[in-house]
Amino acid sequence: MEEPLYPIAVLIDELKNDDIQLRLNSIRRLSTIARALGEERTRKELIPFLSENNDDDDEVLLALAEELGVFIPYVGGVEYAHVLLPPLETLCTVEETCVRDKAVESLCRIGSQMRETDLVDWFIPLVKVRQLPFAEFVIMLIPYDLINCIYLPSIMVFHFFFLKTLFVFARLLYLLRLLMPVLFITYCYFSS
């Protein structure tokens, strides 16, 4: 192995290491790894690898969400920004709130730089309902800030207002589901 590439190989190996501190240090140096790999290999190898490793410690996932928010230059520019969406989408479903918030912040940063056609093709499908239960998915993956963070083309104005309405409706359904046992017990208590 050539001498200049040896430290990069060490950083890549540390991404898989059992020691959390080594993984964290390697995540914080992802830009160095990406520069060494080049844009195409970063898109085809590094980003899919990062998408698969989402069961890590919260501190590592938080650092990953932060790093991916400024990763557009390393994947080939704005025209390839969509490759960063899958790992961030995965991070939006992590249980830890600070990781989800940082992933949403990075999604907003990337979405604000994407071209309008890419927004329609890649970003909007990201916020559509998948196969998770409706209310939980909307609350987990479509925070209000995410809907407001990007500029939508004029043809998407209706869709924008529809998503906002959908978000509010989903919050109400979720709260109603949480309150249903309390309402039932209260009804039973006062009706007897």
C-alpha positions in Angstrom: 0.0 0.0 0.0 1.3 3.5 -0.9 2.4 5.6 2.0 -0.1 8.6 1.5 -3.1 6.2 1.3 -2.1 4.3 4.5 -3.7 6.8 6.9 -6.9 6.7 4.8 -7.0 2.9 5.0 -6.7 3.2 8.8 -9.6 5.7 9.0 -11.8 3.4 6.9 -10.9 0.4 9.2 -11.7 2.6 12.2 -15.3 3.1 10.8 -15.8 -0.6 11.6 -13.8 -0.7 14.9 -15.4 -1.9 18.1 -14.0 1.1 20.0 -16.5 3.9 20.0 -13.9 6.7 20.2 -12.1 5.4 17.1 -15.4 5.2 15.2 -16.2 8.7 16.3 -12.8 10.1 15.3 -13.1 8.4 11.9 -16.6 9.8 11.4 -15.3 13.3 12.1 -12.7 12.8 9.4 -15.2 11.5 6.7 -14.3 14.5 4.5 -10.6 13.2 4.4 -11.8 9.7 3.5 -14.1 11.1 0.8 -11.3 13.2 -0.7 -9.0 10.2 -0.8 -11.7 8.0 -2.4 -12.9 10.5 -4.9 -16.4 11.6 -5.7 -17.5 8.5 -7.6 -16.2 6.0 -5.0 -17.7 8.1 -2.3 -21.1 8.0 -3.9 -20.9 4.3 -4.8 -19.1 2.8 -1.8 -18.8 5.2 1.2 -22.4 6.5 1.3 -24.0 3.1 1.0 -21.7 1.8 3.7 -22.8 4.7 6.0 -26.5 4.0 5.2 -26.2 0.4 6.4 -24.5 1.3 9.7 -27.3 3.0 11.6 -27.3 0.9 14.7 -24.3 2.6 16.2 -23.9 4.6 19.4 -26.0 7.8 19.5 -22.8 10.0 19.7 -21.5 8.4 16.5 -24.8 8.8 14.7 -25.0 12.4 15.8 -21.6 13.1 14.4 -22.5 11.3 11.2 -25.7 13.4 10.8 -23.7 16.5 11.2 -21.0 15.5 8.8 -23.4 14.5 6.0 -25.0 18.0 6.1 -21.8 19.5 4.6 -21.0 16.5 2.3 -22.3 17.8 -1.0 -18.8 18.8 -2.4 -17.5 15.3 -1.7 -20.2 13.4 -3.7 -19.7 15.5 -6.8 -21.7 18.7 -6.1 -25.4 19.7 -6.1 -26.3 17.3 -9.0 -25.4 14.3 -6.8 -26.8 15.7 -3.5 -29.6 13.2 -3.6 -27.2 10.3 -2.7 -27.0 11.9 0.8 -30.7 11.6 1.4 -31.0 7.8 2.2 -28.5 7.8 5.2 -30.1 11.0 6.6 -33.6 9.5 6.1 -32.4 6.5 8.1 -31.0 8.8 10.8 -34.4 10.6 11.0 -35.9 7.3 12.4 -33.4 6.8 15.2 -34.9 6.8 18.7 -32.6 9.5 20.1 -34.1 13.0 19.6 -30.9 14.9 19.2 -29.8 12.5 16.3 -33.1 13.0 14.5 -32.9 16.8 15.0 -29.4 16.9 13.6 -30.5 14.7 10.6 -33.4 17.0 9.9 -31.1 20.0 10.1 -28.7 18.4 7.6 -31.6 17.4 5.3 -32.7 21.1 5.4 -29.2 22.2 4.5 -29.0 19.8 1.6 -32.5 20.4 0.4 -31.9 24.2 0.3 -29.0 23.6 -2.1 -30.7 21.1 -4.4 -32.0 22.0 -7.8 -35.8 22.3 -8.2 -36.1 19.1 -10.4 -34.1 17.1 -7.8 -36.3 18.4 -5.1 -39.3 17.1 -6.9 -37.7 13.8 -7.9 -35.7 13.0 -4.7 -36.6 15.2 -1.7 -40.5 15.3 -1.9 -40.7 11.5 -2.1 -38.6 11.4 1.1 -41.4 13.2 3.0 -44.2 11.0 1.7 -45.7 8.3 3.9 -44.0 4.9 3.8 -45.1 1.7 5.4 -44.9 2.8 9.0 -48.1 3.6 10.9 -49.4 7.0 9.6 -49.2 9.3 12.7 -46.0 8.0 14.0 -44.3 8.2 10.6 -45.4 11.8 10.1 -44.3 12.9 13.5 -41.0 11.0 13.3 -40.0 11.9 9.8 -41.7 15.2 8.9 -40.9 17.7 11.5 -42.5 21.1 10.8 -39.1 22.6 10.2 -38.3 20.2 7.4 -41.4 21.2 5.5 -40.5 24.9 5.9 -36.8 24.6 5.1 -36.9 24.2 1.4 -38.1 26.5 -1.4 -40.8 24.6 -3.4 -41.4 25.5 -7.0 -44.7 27.4 -7.7 -46.3 24.2 -9.0 -45.7 22.6 -5.7 -47.5 25.2 -3.6 -50.6 23.1 -3.3 -48.5 20.1 -2.3 -46.7 22.3 0.3 -49.9 23.3 2.0 -51.2 19.8 1.8 -48.1 18.5 3.7 -48.5 21.2 6.4 -52.2 20.2 6.8 -51.3 16.6 6.9 -48.7 17.2 9.5 -51.1 19.1 11.8 -53.8 16.4 11.3 -51.3 13.6 12.1 -50.3 15.4 15.3 -54.0 15.6 16.4 -54.5 11.9 15.6 -51.4 11.0 17.6 -52.5 13.1 20.6 -56.0 11.7 20.4 -54.6 8.2 20.5 -52.6 9.1 23.6 -55.6 10.7 25.3 -58.1 7.9 24.4 -57.4 5.8 27.6 -57.7 8.8 29.8 -61.0 9.9 28.2 -62.4 6.4 28.4 -61.5 6.1 32.1 -63.0 9.5 32.8 -66.2 8.6 31.0 -66.5 5.4 32.9 -65.9 7.1 36.2 -68.5 9.9 35.7 -71.1 7.7 34.0 -71.3 5.2 36.9 
